[in-house]
Amino acid sequence: QVQLVESGGGLVQAGGSLRLSCAASGRTVSSYTMGWFRQAPGKEREFLAAISRIVGSTYYADSVKGRFTISRENAKNTVYLQMNSLKPEDTAVYYCATTIRSGYRNRNEYDYWGQGTQVTVSS
């Protein structure tokens, strides 16, 4: 059974940083594409970043490019999202997800999701 557990969310002031972690079990993160999404109240879940299987190529939404960095640590079977220069509009529940498919930007391509972690950025 695949389980993804996010952690690292919290309250931070604008301009601050947070690092989210996604610990996986039942699936090796280096063998699957791993993605990060977020969902703010009243909005759709949006793609943020993905890291591809094997090669580890990274992809970002324009809204976070240059501020967020996705990475993985194979020894810990964990994926990270380093978030810098946070803005109030980054406030949302952040989710990690995994897929074997190639459509990494499409949330419908992902077959397992974590429970989410809340990130709140105060102005």
Tab-separated table of C-alpha atoms in Angstrom:
chain	number	residue	atom	x	y	z
A	1	GLN	CA	0.000	0.000	0.000
A	2	VAL	CA	1.346	3.396	-0.985
A	3	GLN	CA	1.372	6.099	1.652
A	4	LEU	CA	2.610	9.671	1.386
A	5	VAL	CA	2.990	11.755	4.532
A	6	GLU	CA	3.648	15.475	4.282
A	7	SER	CA	5.169	17.560	7.041
A	8	GLY	CA	6.837	20.920	7.541
A	9	GLY	CA	3.921	23.260	7.080
A	10	GLY	CA	3.165	26.091	9.453
A	11	LEU	CA	2.826	29.825	9.890
A	12	VAL	CA	5.509	32.069	8.425
A	13	GLN	CA	5.827	35.764	7.703
A	14	ALA	CA	5.962	37.083	4.157
A	15	GLY	CA	9.482	36.784	2.785
A	16	GLY	CA	10.233	33.764	4.935
A	17	SER	CA	11.010	30.166	4.027
A	18	LEU	CA	9.687	26.702	4.752
A	19	ARG	CA	10.753	23.238	3.681
A	20	LEU	CA	8.044	20.659	3.175
A	21	SER	CA	8.802	16.952	3.312
A	22	CYS	CA	6.917	14.049	1.775
A	23	ALA	CA	7.889	10.667	3.182
A	24	ALA	CA	6.824	7.772	0.980
A	25	SER	CA	6.208	4.133	1.757
A	26	GLY	CA	5.145	1.371	-0.588
A	27	ARG	CA	6.655	3.157	-3.576
A	28	THR	CA	10.233	4.198	-4.326
A	29	VAL	CA	10.317	7.924	-5.016
A	30	SER	CA	13.139	7.614	-7.547
A	31	SER	CA	11.117	5.172	-9.656
A	32	TYR	CA	8.056	7.390	-10.000
A	33	THR	CA	7.324	10.990	-10.820
A	34	MET	CA	6.640	12.925	-7.631
A	35	GLY	CA	4.714	16.168	-7.619
A	36	TRP	CA	3.693	18.959	-5.280
A	37	PHE	CA	0.323	20.688	-5.526
A	38	ARG	CA	-1.561	23.175	-3.403
A	39	GLN	CA	-5.167	24.125	-2.854
A	40	ALA	CA	-6.402	27.385	-1.397
A	41	PRO	CA	-9.970	27.789	-0.110
A	42	GLY	CA	-12.419	28.095	-2.984
A	43	LYS	CA	-9.776	27.339	-5.603
A	44	GLU	CA	-8.803	24.305	-7.623
A	45	ARG	CA	-5.794	22.225	-6.728
A	46	GLU	CA	-2.886	23.596	-8.717
A	47	PHE	CA	0.386	22.104	-9.869
A	48	LEU	CA	3.550	23.542	-8.331
A	49	ALA	CA	6.509	21.291	-9.080
A	50	ALA	CA	7.463	17.792	-10.137
A	51	ILE	CA	10.577	15.653	-10.256
A	52	SER	CA	10.704	12.925	-12.854
A	53	ARG	CA	11.416	9.263	-12.275
A	54	ILE	CA	14.974	7.981	-12.662
A	55	VAL	CA	16.621	11.057	-14.220
A	56	GLY	CA	15.185	13.508	-11.738
A	57	SER	CA	14.362	16.312	-14.139
A	58	THR	CA	12.452	19.094	-12.421
A	59	TYR	CA	9.472	21.116	-13.612
A	60	TYR	CA	7.797	24.165	-12.070
A	61	ALA	CA	4.702	26.266	-12.400
A	62	ASP	CA	5.456	29.822	-13.466
A	63	SER	CA	3.991	31.107	-10.207
A	64	VAL	CA	6.726	29.468	-8.131
A	65	LYS	CA	9.673	29.230	-10.527
A	66	GLY	CA	12.746	30.742	-8.927
A	67	ARG	CA	11.234	30.619	-5.424
A	68	PHE	CA	10.449	26.915	-4.896
A	69	THR	CA	12.781	23.971	-5.381
A	70	ILE	CA	11.789	20.311	-5.517
A	71	SER	CA	14.307	17.644	-4.616
A	72	ARG	CA	14.438	14.062	-3.426
A	73	GLU	CA	16.582	12.068	-1.050
A	74	ASN	CA	16.598	8.473	-2.219
A	75	ALA	CA	18.121	7.085	0.969
A	76	LYS	CA	15.186	8.444	2.973
A	77	ASN	CA	12.624	7.826	0.205
A	78	THR	CA	11.525	11.423	0.724
A	79	VAL	CA	10.748	14.350	-1.540
A	80	TYR	CA	11.151	17.959	-0.454
A	81	LEU	CA	9.778	21.312	-1.475
A	82	GLN	CA	11.964	24.214	-0.413
A	83	MET	CA	9.901	27.392	-0.460
A	84	ASN	CA	11.600	30.776	-0.292
A	85	SER	CA	10.362	34.354	-0.545
A	86	LEU	CA	6.919	33.274	0.550
A	87	LYS	CA	3.952	35.529	-0.153
A	88	PRO	CA	0.497	35.696	1.455
A	89	GLU	CA	-0.939	34.273	-1.768
A	90	ASP	CA	1.072	31.094	-1.159
A	91	THR	CA	-1.278	30.297	1.725
A	92	ALA	CA	-2.873	26.917	1.012
A	93	VAL	CA	-2.883	23.251	1.866
A	94	TYR	CA	0.105	21.624	0.187
A	95	TYR	CA	-0.037	18.061	-1.117
A	96	CYS	CA	2.477	15.662	-2.535
A	97	ALA	CA	1.480	13.009	-5.029
A	98	THR	CA	2.975	10.273	-7.170
A	99	THR	CA	2.384	8.930	-10.652
A	100	ILE	CA	3.880	6.521	-13.156
A	101	ARG	CA	2.342	8.503	-16.011
A	102	SER	CA	3.976	11.271	-17.992
A	103	GLY	CA	1.455	14.072	-17.486
A	104	TYR	CA	3.085	15.566	-14.423
A	105	ARG	CA	1.201	18.903	-14.539
A	106	ASN	CA	-2.241	17.285	-14.566
A	107	ARG	CA	-3.533	16.374	-11.128
A	108	ASN	CA	-5.709	13.667	-12.680
A	109	GLU	CA	-2.550	11.791	-13.734
A	110	TYR	CA	-1.550	11.183	-10.117
A	111	ASP	CA	-2.806	8.072	-8.391
A	112	TYR	CA	-1.676	8.514	-4.769
A	113	TRP	CA	-1.875	11.610	-2.599
A	114	GLY	CA	-0.816	12.622	0.855
A	115	GLN	CA	-3.163	14.137	3.412
A	116	GLY	CA	-1.769	17.643	2.971
A	117	THR	CA	-0.022	20.150	5.212
A	118	GLN	CA	-1.208	23.696	5.860
A	119	VAL	CA	1.023	26.625	4.950
A	120	THR	CA	-0.041	30.069	6.106
A	121	VAL	CA	1.906	33.173	5.112
A	122	SER	CA	1.122	36.337	7.057
A	123	SER	CA	1.620	39.817	5.617
